[in-house]
Coordinates of C-alpha atoms in Angstrom, one line a residue:
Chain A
X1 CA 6.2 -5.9 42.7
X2 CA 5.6 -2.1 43.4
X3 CA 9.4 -1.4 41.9
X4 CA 8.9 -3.7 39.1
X5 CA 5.6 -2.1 38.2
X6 CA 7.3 1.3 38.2
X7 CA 10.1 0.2 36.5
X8 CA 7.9 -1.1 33.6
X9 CA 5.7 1.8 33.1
X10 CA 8.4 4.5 33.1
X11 CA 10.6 2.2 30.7
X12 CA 7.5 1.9 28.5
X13 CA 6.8 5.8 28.6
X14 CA 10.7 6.9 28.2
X15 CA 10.2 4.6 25.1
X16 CA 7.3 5.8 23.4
X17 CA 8.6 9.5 24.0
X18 CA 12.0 8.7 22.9
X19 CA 10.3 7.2 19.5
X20 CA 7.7 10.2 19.6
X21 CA 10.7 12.6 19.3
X22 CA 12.0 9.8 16.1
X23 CA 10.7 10.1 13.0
X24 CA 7.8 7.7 13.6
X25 CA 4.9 9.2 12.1
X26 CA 1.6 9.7 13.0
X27 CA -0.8 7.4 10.3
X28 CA -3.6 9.1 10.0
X29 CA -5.0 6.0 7.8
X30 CA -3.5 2.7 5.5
X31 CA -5.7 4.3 2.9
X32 CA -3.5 7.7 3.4
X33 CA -2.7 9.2 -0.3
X34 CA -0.2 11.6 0.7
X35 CA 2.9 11.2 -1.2
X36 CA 6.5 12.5 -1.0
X37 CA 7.1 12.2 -4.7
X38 CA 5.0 14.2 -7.5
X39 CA 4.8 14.1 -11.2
X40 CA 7.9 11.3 -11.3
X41 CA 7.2 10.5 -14.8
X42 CA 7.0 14.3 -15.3
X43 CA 10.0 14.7 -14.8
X44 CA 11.9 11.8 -15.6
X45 CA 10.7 12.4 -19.1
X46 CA 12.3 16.0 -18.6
X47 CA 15.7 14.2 -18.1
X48 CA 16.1 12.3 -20.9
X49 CA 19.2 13.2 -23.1
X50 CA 19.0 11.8 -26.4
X51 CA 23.0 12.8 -27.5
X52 CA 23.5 9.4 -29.2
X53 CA 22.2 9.7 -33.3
X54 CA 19.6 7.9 -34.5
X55 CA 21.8 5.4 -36.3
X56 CA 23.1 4.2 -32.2
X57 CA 21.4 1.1 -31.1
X58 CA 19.1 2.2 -28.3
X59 CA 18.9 0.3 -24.9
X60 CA 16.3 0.1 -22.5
X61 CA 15.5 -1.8 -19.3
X62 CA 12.1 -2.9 -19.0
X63 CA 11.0 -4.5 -15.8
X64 CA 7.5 -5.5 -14.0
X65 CA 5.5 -6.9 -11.6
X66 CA 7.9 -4.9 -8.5
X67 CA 4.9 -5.8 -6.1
X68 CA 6.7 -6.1 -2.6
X69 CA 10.0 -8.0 -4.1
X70 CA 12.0 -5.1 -2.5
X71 CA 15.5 -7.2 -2.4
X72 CA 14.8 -8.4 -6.1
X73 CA 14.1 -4.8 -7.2
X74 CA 16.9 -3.5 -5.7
X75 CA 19.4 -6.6 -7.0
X76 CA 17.8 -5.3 -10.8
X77 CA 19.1 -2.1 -10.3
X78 CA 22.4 -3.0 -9.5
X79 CA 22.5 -4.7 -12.8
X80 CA 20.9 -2.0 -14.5
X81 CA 23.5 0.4 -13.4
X82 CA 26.0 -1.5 -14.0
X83 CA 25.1 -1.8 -17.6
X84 CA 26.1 1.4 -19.3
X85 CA 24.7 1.4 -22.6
X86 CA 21.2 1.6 -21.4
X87 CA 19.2 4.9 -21.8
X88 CA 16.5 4.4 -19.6
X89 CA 14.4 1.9 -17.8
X90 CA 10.5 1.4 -17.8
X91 CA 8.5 -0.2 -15.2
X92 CA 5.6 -1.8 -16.9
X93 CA 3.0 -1.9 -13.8
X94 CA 2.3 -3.4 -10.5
X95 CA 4.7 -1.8 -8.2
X96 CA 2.3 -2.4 -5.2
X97 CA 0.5 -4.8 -4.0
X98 CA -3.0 -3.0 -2.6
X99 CA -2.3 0.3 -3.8
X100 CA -1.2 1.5 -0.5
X101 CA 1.0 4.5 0.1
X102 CA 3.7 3.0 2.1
X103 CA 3.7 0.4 -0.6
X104 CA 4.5 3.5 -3.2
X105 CA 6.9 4.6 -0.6
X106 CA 8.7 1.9 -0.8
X107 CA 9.2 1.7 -4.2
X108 CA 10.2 5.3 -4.8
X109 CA 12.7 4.7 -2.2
X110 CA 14.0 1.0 -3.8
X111 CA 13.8 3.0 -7.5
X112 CA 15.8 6.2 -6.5
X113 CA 19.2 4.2 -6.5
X114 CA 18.5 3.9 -10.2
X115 CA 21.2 6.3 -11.9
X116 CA 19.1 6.4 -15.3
X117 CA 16.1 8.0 -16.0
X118 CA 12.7 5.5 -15.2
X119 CA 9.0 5.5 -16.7
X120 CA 6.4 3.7 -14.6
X121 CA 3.3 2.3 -15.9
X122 CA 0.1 2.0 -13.7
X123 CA -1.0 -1.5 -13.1
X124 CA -4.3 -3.0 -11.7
X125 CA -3.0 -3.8 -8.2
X126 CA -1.8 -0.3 -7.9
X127 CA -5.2 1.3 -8.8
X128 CA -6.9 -1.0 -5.4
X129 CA -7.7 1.6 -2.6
X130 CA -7.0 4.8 -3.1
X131 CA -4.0 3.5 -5.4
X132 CA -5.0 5.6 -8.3
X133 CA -5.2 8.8 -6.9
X134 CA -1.9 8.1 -5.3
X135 CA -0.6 6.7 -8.3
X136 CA -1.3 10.5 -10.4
X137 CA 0.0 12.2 -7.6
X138 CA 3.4 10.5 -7.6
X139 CA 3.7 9.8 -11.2
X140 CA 1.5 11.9 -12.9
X141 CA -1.0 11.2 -15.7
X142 CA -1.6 7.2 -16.6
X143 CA -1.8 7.6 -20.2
X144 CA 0.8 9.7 -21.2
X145 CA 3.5 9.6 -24.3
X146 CA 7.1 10.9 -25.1
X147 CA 9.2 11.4 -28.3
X148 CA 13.1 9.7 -27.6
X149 CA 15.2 10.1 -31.0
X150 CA 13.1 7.9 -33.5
X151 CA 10.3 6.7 -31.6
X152 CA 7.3 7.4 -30.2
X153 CA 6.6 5.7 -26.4
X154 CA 3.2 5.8 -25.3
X155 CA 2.3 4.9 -21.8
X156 CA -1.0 3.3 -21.5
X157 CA -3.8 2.7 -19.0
X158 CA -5.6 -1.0 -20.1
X159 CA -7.0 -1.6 -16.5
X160 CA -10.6 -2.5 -16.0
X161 CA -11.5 -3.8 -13.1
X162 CA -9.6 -1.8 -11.0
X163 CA -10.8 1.0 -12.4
X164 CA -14.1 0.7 -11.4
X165 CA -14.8 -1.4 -14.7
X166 CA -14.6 0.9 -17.5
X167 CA -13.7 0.8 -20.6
X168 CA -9.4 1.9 -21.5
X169 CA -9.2 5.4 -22.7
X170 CA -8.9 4.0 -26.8
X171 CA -9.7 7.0 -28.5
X172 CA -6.8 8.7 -26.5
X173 CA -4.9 6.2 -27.6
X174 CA -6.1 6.3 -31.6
X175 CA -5.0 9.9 -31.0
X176 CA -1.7 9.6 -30.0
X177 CA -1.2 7.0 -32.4
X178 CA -2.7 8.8 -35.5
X179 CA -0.7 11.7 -35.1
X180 CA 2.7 11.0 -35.0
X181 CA 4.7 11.0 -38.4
X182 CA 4.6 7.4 -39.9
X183 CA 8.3 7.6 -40.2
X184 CA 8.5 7.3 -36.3
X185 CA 8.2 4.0 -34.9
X186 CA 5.8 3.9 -32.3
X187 CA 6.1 1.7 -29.4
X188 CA 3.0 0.7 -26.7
X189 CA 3.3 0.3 -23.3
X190 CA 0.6 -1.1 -21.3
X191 CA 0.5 -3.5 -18.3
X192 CA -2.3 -5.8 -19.3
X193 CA -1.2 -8.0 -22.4
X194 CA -3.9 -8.9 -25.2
X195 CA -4.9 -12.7 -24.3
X196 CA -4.5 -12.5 -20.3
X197 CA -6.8 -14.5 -18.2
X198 CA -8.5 -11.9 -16.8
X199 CA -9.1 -8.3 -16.8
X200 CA -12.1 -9.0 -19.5
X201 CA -9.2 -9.5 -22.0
X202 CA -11.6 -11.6 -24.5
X203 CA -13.5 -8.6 -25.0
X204 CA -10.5 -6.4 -24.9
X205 CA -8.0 -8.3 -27.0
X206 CA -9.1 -7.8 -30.5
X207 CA -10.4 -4.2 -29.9
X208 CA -6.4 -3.5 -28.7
X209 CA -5.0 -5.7 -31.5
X210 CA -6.9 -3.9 -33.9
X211 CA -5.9 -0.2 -32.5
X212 CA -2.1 -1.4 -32.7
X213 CA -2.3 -3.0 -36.7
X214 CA -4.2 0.3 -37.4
X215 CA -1.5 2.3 -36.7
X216 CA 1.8 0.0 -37.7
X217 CA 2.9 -0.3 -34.3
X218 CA 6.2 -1.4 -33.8
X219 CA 5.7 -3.3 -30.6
X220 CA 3.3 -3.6 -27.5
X221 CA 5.1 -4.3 -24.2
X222 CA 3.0 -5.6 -21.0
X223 CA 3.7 -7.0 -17.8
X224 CA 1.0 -8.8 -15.8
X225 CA 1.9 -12.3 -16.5
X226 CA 5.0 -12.4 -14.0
X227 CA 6.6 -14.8 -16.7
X228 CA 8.0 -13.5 -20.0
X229 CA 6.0 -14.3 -23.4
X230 CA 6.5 -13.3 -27.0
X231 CA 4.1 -13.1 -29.8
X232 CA 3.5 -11.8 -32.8
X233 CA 0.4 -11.0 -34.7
X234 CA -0.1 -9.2 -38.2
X235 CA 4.0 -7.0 -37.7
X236 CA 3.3 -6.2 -34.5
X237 CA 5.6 -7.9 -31.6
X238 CA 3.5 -8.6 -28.3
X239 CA 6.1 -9.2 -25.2
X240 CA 5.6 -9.8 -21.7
X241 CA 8.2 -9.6 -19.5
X242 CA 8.5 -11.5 -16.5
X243 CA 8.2 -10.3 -12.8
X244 CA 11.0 -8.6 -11.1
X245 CA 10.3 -11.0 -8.2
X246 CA 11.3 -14.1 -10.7
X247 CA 14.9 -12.6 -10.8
X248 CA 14.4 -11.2 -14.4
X249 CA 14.0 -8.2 -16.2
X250 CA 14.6 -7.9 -20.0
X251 CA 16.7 -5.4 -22.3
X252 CA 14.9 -4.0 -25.6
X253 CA 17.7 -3.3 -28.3
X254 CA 16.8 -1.0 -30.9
X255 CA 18.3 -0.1 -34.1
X256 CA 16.0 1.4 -36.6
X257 CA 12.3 0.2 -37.5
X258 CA 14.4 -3.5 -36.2
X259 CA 14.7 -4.6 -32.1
X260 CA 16.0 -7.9 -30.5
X261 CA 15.2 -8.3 -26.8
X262 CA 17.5 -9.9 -24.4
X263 CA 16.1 -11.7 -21.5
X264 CA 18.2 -10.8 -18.3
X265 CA 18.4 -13.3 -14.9
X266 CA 20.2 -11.8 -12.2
Chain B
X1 CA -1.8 -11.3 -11.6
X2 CA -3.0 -12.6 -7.9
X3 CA -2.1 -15.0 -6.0
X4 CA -5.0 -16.4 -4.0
X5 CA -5.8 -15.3 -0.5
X6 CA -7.1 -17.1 2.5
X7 CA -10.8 -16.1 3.2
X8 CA -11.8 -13.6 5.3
X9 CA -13.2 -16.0 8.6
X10 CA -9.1 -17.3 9.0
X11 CA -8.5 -13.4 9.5
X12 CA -11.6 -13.1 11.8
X13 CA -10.6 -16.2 13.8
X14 CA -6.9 -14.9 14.3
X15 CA -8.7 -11.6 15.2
X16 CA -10.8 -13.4 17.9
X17 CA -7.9 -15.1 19.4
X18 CA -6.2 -12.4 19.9
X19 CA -9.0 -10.1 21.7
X20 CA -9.3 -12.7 24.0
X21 CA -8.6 -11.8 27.5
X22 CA -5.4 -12.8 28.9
X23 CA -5.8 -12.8 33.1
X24 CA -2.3 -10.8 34.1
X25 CA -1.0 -12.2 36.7
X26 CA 0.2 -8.2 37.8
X27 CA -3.7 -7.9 38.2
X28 CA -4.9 -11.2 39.5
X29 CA -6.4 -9.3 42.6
X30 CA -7.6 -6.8 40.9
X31 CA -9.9 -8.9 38.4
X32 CA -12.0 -10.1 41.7
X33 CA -14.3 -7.1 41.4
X34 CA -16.2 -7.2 38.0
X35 CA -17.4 -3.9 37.3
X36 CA -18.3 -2.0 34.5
X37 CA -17.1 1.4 33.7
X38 CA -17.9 3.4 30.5
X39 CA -15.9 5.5 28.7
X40 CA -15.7 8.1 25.6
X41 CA -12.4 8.4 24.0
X42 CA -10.9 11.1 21.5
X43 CA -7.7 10.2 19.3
X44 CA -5.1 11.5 16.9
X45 CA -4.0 9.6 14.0
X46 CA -3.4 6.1 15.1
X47 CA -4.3 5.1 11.6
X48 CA -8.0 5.2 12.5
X49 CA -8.5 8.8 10.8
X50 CA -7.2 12.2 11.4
X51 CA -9.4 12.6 14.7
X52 CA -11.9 9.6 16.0
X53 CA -14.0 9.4 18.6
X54 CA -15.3 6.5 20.2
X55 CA -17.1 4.6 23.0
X56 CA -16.4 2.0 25.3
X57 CA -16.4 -0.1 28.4
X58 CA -13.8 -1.3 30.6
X59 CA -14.5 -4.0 32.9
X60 CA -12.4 -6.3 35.3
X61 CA -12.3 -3.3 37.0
X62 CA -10.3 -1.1 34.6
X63 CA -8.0 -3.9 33.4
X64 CA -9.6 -4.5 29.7
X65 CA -11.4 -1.9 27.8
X66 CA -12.8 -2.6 24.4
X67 CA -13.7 0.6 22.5
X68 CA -15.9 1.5 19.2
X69 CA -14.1 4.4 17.3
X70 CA -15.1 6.4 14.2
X71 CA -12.5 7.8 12.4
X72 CA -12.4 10.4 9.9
X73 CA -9.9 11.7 7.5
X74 CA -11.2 14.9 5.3
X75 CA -10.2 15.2 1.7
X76 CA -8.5 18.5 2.4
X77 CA -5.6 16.9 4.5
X78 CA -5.9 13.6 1.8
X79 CA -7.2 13.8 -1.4
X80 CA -9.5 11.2 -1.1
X81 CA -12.3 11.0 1.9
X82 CA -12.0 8.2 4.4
X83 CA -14.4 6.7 6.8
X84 CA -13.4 4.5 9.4
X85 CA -15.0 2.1 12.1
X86 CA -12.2 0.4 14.5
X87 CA -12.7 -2.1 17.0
X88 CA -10.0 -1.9 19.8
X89 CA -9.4 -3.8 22.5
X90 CA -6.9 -3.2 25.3
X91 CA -5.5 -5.0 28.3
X92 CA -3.4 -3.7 30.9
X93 CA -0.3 -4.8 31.5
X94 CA 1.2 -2.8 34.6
X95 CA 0.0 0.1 36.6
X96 CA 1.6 2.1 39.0
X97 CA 0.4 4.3 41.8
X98 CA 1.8 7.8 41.2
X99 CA 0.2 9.5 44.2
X100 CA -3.2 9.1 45.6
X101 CA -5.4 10.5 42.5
X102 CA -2.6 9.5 39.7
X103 CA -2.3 6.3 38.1
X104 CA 0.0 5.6 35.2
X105 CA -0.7 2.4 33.1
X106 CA 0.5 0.5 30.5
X107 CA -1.4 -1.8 27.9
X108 CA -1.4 -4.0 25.3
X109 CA -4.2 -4.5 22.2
X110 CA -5.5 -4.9 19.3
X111 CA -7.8 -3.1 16.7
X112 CA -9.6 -4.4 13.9
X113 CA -10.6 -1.5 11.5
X114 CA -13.1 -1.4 8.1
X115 CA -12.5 1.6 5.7
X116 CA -15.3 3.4 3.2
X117 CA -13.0 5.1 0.7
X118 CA -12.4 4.7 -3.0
X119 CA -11.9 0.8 -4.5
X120 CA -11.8 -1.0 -1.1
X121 CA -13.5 -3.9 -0.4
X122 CA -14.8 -6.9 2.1
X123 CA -16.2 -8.5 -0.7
X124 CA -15.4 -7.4 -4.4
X125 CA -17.8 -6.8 -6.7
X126 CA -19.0 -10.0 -9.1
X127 CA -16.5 -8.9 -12.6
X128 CA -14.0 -10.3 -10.2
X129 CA -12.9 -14.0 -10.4
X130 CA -13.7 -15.5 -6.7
X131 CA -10.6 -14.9 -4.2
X132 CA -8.7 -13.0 -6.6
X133 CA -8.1 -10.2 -4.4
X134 CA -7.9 -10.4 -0.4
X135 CA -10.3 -7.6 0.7
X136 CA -8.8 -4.6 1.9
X137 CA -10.8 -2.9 3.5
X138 CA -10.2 -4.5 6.6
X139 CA -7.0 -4.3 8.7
X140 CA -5.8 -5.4 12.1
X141 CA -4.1 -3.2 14.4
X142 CA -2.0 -4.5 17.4
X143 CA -0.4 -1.0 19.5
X144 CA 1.1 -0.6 22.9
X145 CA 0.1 2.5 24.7
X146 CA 0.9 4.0 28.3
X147 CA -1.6 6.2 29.8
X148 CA -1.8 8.8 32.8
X149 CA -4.9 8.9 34.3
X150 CA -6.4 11.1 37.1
X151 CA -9.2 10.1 39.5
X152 CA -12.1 12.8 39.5
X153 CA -14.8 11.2 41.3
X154 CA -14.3 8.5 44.1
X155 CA -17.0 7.6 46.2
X156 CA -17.6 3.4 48.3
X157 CA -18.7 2.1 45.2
X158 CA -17.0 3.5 42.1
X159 CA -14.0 5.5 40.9
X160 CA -13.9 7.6 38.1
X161 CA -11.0 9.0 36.0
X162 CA -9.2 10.8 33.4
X163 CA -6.8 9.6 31.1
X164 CA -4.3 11.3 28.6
X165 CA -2.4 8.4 26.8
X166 CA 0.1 7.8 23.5
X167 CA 0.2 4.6 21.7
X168 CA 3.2 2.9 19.5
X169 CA 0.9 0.8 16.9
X170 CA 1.8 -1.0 13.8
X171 CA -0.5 -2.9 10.6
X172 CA -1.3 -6.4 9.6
X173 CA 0.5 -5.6 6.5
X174 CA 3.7 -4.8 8.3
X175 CA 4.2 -7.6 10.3
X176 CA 2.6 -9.9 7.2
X177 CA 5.8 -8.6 5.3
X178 CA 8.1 -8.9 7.7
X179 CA 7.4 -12.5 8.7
X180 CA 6.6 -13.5 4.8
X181 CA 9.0 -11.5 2.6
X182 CA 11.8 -11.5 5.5
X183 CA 11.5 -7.4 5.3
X184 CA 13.3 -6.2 7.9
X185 CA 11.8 -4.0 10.4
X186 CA 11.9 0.0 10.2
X187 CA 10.4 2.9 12.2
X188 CA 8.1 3.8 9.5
X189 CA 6.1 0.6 10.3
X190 CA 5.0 2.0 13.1
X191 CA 2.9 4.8 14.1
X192 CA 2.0 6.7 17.0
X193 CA -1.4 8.5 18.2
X194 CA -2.4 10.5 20.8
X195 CA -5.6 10.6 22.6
X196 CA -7.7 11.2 25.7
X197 CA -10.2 9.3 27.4
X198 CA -13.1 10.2 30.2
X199 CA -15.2 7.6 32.5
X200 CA -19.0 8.5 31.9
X201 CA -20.5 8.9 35.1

């Protein structure tokens, strides 16, 4: 017994040295909001290099709803890359599932293998915990816009709940929206779609509607609903797009003030 | 979206279960004398905080120690303040005789911890639909951990001691994924913390 009890401890403590001197690191706390990445977006944006003219159809890769479907994500990309006529891929919200920092970890790891340029929007499960803070820290800001040839993108933060239930930023959003030339056609992004079950989205649907007929919008893209769903209400197109986790992401053609979008299984 | 969660008394139950102390058979003799030693503990990491510090007792003569830590993690190192109260409890597995004042021991537990930080919950506020969110605030903790430990006071009745010890832990979440979403299992899952603890005399 005496032999076996020795044996056992100092197998136990050569182990947990051994793994000390690994890369095993020391947690100070789930909630931890340290990150490896900063200003993602930032810089992504940076990247883009619109050499096509404006008369080129433009292709993008939108995708949602990430959450912990790390083989399904990774499966996506390998389509996406595979595809070369696409620009650039946006990730329309919930890449977590509780906001957690390994949870953004692992997503900026499944992401990198993407060879294109990618936008991610913040949804409501990343902004539980200290999701938000890791969320700006990673990505940067959660309402931010770029110009890409003929269009305007604007990245936009519709949470509630998760955000401590206050109101979206809509006057940053009027702003945007007002002051672009009305030759550009301007396309919203924003995780929560008008008429979801939740996220107050009774109150919230006609203010949004409103904001987006205002201004012409082009379209509104959202994720949320983990399955796709098109709309349309007074020329503006409301999408969805289904859940990366439901083997689908979707491909927005655009040519012009017209688009077609192409629903992708893989 | 969200799926709906079980309710928080499954998780305490499971947590219950598995606090429950397991007689070793490698201590068997050694449970026959019931005592009751208290202890103060100081860690690193560990996903309790940066530092805790925390309180227990060990009884069955050393072989199970259940502690209450408070953990802290400053806003400096973070960005965001955390709080945190853990729950850990500890049995030993095997211990060895060094020489006549060193022990080395290794153990098996469990922690349960409950966060204060930004957005986390036990129970979420009423805008929220009922069981839309698990609450997150709470988290289980199951570790292995050897520990050195030096006798400083021995007298007929009771023994005192020392102990410097590292322990190899991992999260509900983890082992939630691994088992649920068939992730496979990587290093950074686990974690590892450092700490020291003292018998009060």
């Amino acid at each position: 017994m005496r032999f076996r009890s020795v044996f056992f401890f100092s197998s136990i403590l050569a182990a947990l040295l051994t793994i000390a001197g690994c890369e095993i690191p020391c947690e100070f706390s789930p909630y931890d909001a340290r990150t490896s990445a900063s200003n993602y977006n930032t810089w992504n944006i940076s990247q883009f290099a619109p050499t096509v003219t404006t008369t080129d159809t433009l292709h993008i890769a939108l995708l949602s709803d990430t959450h912990l479907y790390y083989s399904d994500l990774t499966a996506a990309i390998a389509a996406i890359n595979a595809d070369h006529r696409i620009s650039f891929a946006v990730v329309l919200g919930d890449i977590t599932e509780k906001g957690l920092a390994h949870e953004y970890e692992s997503f900026l790891t499944g992401i990198s293998s993407l060879t294109i340029p990618v936008v991610t929007l913040v949804g409501n499960h990343d902004l539980r915990s200290n999701g938000g803070v890791i969320y700006e820290k990673s990505f940067g800001p959660m309402n931010f816009s770029f110009h890409y040839q003929n269009y305007f993108f604007v990245g936009f933060n519709n949470i509630i709940w998760e955000n401590n239930n206050t109101q979206p930023d809509y006057p940053w959003l009027e702003e945007q929206l007002s002051s672009t030339d009305s030759t550009v056609s301007k396309i919203v992004m924003a995780h929560v779609p008008p008429h979801s079950p939740d996220e107050d989205s009774q109150v919230q649907s006609p203010v949004y509607e409103n904001i987006m007929t205002k201004y012409h919008t082009m379209l509104s893209l959202h994720g949320h609903l983990h399955q796709y769903r098109y709309s349309e209400k007074d020329n503006v197109a409301y999408i969805a797009v289904s859940s990366v986790g439901e083997r689908e992401y979707c491909l927005l053609h655009l040519c012009g003030n017209s688009f077609s979008i192409e629903r992708i299984h893989f | 979206m969200s799926p709906r969660y079980p309710s928080l008394s499954c998780i305490a139950i499971i947590f219950i279960f598995l606090c429950c102390p397991v007689n070793s058979s490698a201590h068997a003799q050694d449970t026959k004398i019931n005592r009751v030693y208290k202890h103060f503990a100081g860690q690193y990491a560990g996903n309790i905080g940066l530092v805790s510090v925390g309180v227990g007792r060990s009884v069955f003569n050393n072989t199970l120690a259940v502690g209450l830590f408070y953990g802290y993690l400053p806003a400096s190192i973070n960005g965001v303040e955390v709080h945190t109260i853990a729950i850990k409890s500890a049995l030993i597995i095997f211990s060895v005789k060094i020489s006549r004042e060193i022990t080395g021991l290794t153990y098996g537990g469990i922690g349960a911890q409950y966060a204060i930080t930004r957005n986390t919950y036990i129970k979420h506020p009423e805008y929220y639909p009922n069981g839309y969110y698990s609450p997150e605030a709470i988290h289980l903790m199951p570790f292995i951990g050897a520990k050195i430990r030096v006798r400083y006071h021995n007298s007929e009745k009771e023994q005192r001691w020392v102990g410097w010890y590292t322990e190899l832990g991992t999260l509900d979440d983890h082992i939630y994924n691994v088992i649920n979403h068939r992730y496979t299992f990587e290093p950074r899952m686990l974690n590892l913390a450092f700490g020291v603890s003292i018998d009060l005399l």
